[in-house]
XYZ file of C-alpha atoms in Angstrom:
199
model
C 98.710 104.626 126.708
C 94.908 106.737 125.995
C 94.445 105.022 123.105
C 90.403 103.725 121.931
C 90.629 100.159 122.632
C 87.765 96.860 122.042
C 87.283 94.562 124.316
C 85.918 91.179 122.180
C 84.123 88.018 124.333
C 81.273 86.733 125.816
C 78.782 88.040 129.289
C 81.352 91.007 129.236
C 77.773 93.293 130.185
C 74.028 92.547 130.960
C 73.018 95.766 128.802
C 74.089 97.702 125.873
C 75.196 101.459 127.053
C 76.814 103.975 126.065
C 79.029 107.171 128.159
C 77.306 109.939 127.060
C 79.409 113.409 128.012
C 83.052 113.657 128.692
C 85.167 112.824 131.371
C 84.008 108.676 130.129
C 82.647 106.889 132.976
C 84.738 103.962 134.248
C 81.527 102.371 135.068
C 78.685 101.593 133.406
C 75.687 99.417 134.812
C 78.086 97.980 136.822
C 80.350 97.124 134.575
C 84.078 98.466 134.501
C 87.386 97.484 133.500
C 90.892 97.186 134.309
C 94.352 98.019 133.615
C 97.490 97.461 135.372
C 95.369 98.238 138.170
C 93.601 101.290 136.895
C 90.166 102.153 136.376
C 89.957 102.209 132.769
C 87.262 105.395 130.846
C 84.325 103.662 128.964
C 82.683 104.704 125.783
C 80.547 101.900 125.238
C 79.035 98.817 126.965
C 77.702 95.414 124.994
C 77.171 91.426 125.913
C 79.961 91.177 123.444
C 82.730 94.157 122.911
C 83.610 96.714 125.329
C 85.055 99.699 123.719
C 87.587 101.325 126.553
C 90.525 104.376 126.591
C 93.705 102.888 128.290
C 94.733 104.908 130.513
C 97.724 107.386 129.744
C 99.236 106.619 133.145
C 99.939 102.756 131.692
C 103.598 102.296 131.207
C 104.550 102.404 127.867
C 106.269 98.709 127.558
C 106.150 95.043 128.239
C 102.959 93.032 129.368
C 99.991 94.383 131.960
C 96.826 92.610 133.047
C 93.534 94.214 131.863
C 90.301 93.290 133.795
C 86.975 92.738 133.279
C 84.037 92.968 135.686
C 80.374 92.765 135.223
C 78.634 92.504 138.185
C 81.002 91.007 140.547
C 82.342 88.463 138.467
C 85.367 89.369 136.835
C 87.368 87.812 133.832
C 91.194 88.929 133.292
C 93.674 88.715 129.905
C 96.885 90.615 129.261
C 97.835 92.903 126.616
C 100.902 93.986 125.704
C 101.670 97.893 125.809
C 103.720 100.277 123.665
C 104.573 103.610 123.274
C 102.574 103.684 120.672
C 100.356 101.608 118.308
C 98.678 103.949 116.046
C 95.244 103.000 113.767
C 93.596 105.062 111.216
C 89.471 104.852 111.758
C 88.198 103.293 108.709
C 84.600 101.869 107.819
C 83.871 98.185 107.569
C 86.146 98.295 104.285
C 89.151 99.626 105.272
C 88.629 102.359 103.249
C 89.333 106.216 105.181
C 85.879 108.142 107.633
C 85.187 110.689 106.761
C 86.382 111.143 102.979
C 87.758 108.361 101.269
C 87.871 109.499 97.552
C 89.680 113.070 97.158
C 91.495 114.415 94.099
C 95.800 115.242 94.312
C 96.332 117.705 95.997
C 93.097 118.138 98.413
C 93.403 118.083 102.072
C 92.141 115.401 103.431
C 91.480 114.867 107.669
C 91.323 111.809 109.273
C 91.091 110.452 112.937
C 94.038 108.458 114.850
C 93.923 106.395 117.605
C 96.714 104.652 119.580
C 99.182 108.243 119.480
C 100.291 107.420 122.968
C 101.591 110.689 125.087
C 100.584 113.992 124.844
C 101.821 117.266 124.734
C 100.498 119.118 126.817
C 98.914 115.617 128.962
C 95.635 115.042 128.564
C 93.519 113.422 131.866
C 92.431 109.872 131.449
C 88.989 109.777 130.134
C 88.702 113.442 129.384
C 88.477 115.918 125.817
C 91.665 118.190 126.578
C 91.917 121.353 128.479
C 92.381 125.156 127.397
C 96.408 125.064 127.570
C 96.876 124.441 124.366
C 96.096 121.725 121.788
C 97.643 118.008 122.471
C 100.156 116.495 119.476
C 101.699 113.481 120.235
C 105.665 113.484 121.987
C 106.790 111.761 119.229
C 106.789 112.561 115.437
C 104.143 111.878 113.162
C 104.157 110.945 109.235
C 101.478 110.202 107.541
C 102.458 108.400 103.650
C 99.791 107.685 100.333
C 100.825 105.405 98.470
C 104.515 105.916 100.239
C 104.982 108.657 99.468
C 105.510 111.641 102.158
C 102.202 113.685 102.226
C 102.975 116.772 104.154
C 100.549 117.761 107.387
C 98.429 121.326 108.040
C 97.027 119.908 111.378
C 98.167 117.438 114.554
C 96.255 117.615 117.176
C 93.467 115.861 119.401
C 90.388 118.807 118.264
C 88.388 119.751 121.660
C 85.842 117.115 121.548
C 88.057 114.288 121.448
C 88.726 111.652 124.627
C 91.796 109.502 122.759
C 91.268 110.271 119.212
C 93.947 112.301 117.362
C 92.983 114.427 113.620
C 95.595 114.679 111.130
C 94.847 116.641 108.340
C 97.221 116.535 105.884
C 97.720 116.658 101.885
C 97.293 114.246 99.071
C 100.794 114.172 97.215
C 100.425 116.229 92.930
C 102.679 112.613 92.633
C 101.489 109.838 93.235
C 99.136 107.312 91.090
C 95.440 107.588 90.750
C 93.930 105.221 92.621
C 93.416 103.068 95.708
C 96.520 103.618 97.596
C 97.507 103.204 101.502
C 97.524 105.905 103.783
C 99.724 105.219 106.448
C 100.442 107.258 110.060
C 103.747 106.431 112.077
C 104.324 107.404 115.469
C 107.410 107.458 116.590
C 108.527 105.163 113.760
C 105.438 102.776 114.542
C 103.258 102.406 111.793
C 99.409 101.946 111.317
C 98.022 99.241 108.935
C 97.317 100.673 105.370
C 93.963 102.680 105.215
C 92.279 102.660 101.776
C 92.034 106.240 99.614
C 91.006 105.997 96.472
C 92.677 109.074 94.168
C 91.442 110.427 91.313
C 92.917 114.244 89.569
């Protein structure tokens, strides 16, 4: 619940468009998506790809229906849900963005989606309110090259919809070179992203 996800296909929309403000719209150019019957906010639409936020109201387990509507024509599928499904934002080569090369002991910022429930809660499609920085309700851990990294910040930034910022310190004990970075939320781990570590 709350994560950014992409739906791929054909004839998903008649045109290409992006949301320009938050809260995100639930319809763009007569294209909409529902997840378990709840309207999903749209970041981006095109004929072959839709970027949507899974509503926070979606059950955190089981299988739920997803329905895409393009000018009244619909197509459906289903997705499996979990309490968290963390994924690290990377470039096309799998390297962390915005910084993929750092020194041991340096603090790195990465962005993650799929952190699940937050406290304080955030409305679906919206940026955080003024009641404090939302953090995942489940424990969030980062490893670099298999070594646990200390974190200096974990939270949803004020400008973000469904994207968690994690600042972590590269352990001084790890080997230099390309190292996998993994984030886990409530024991559920992301795929590894690459960080190139130097002295």
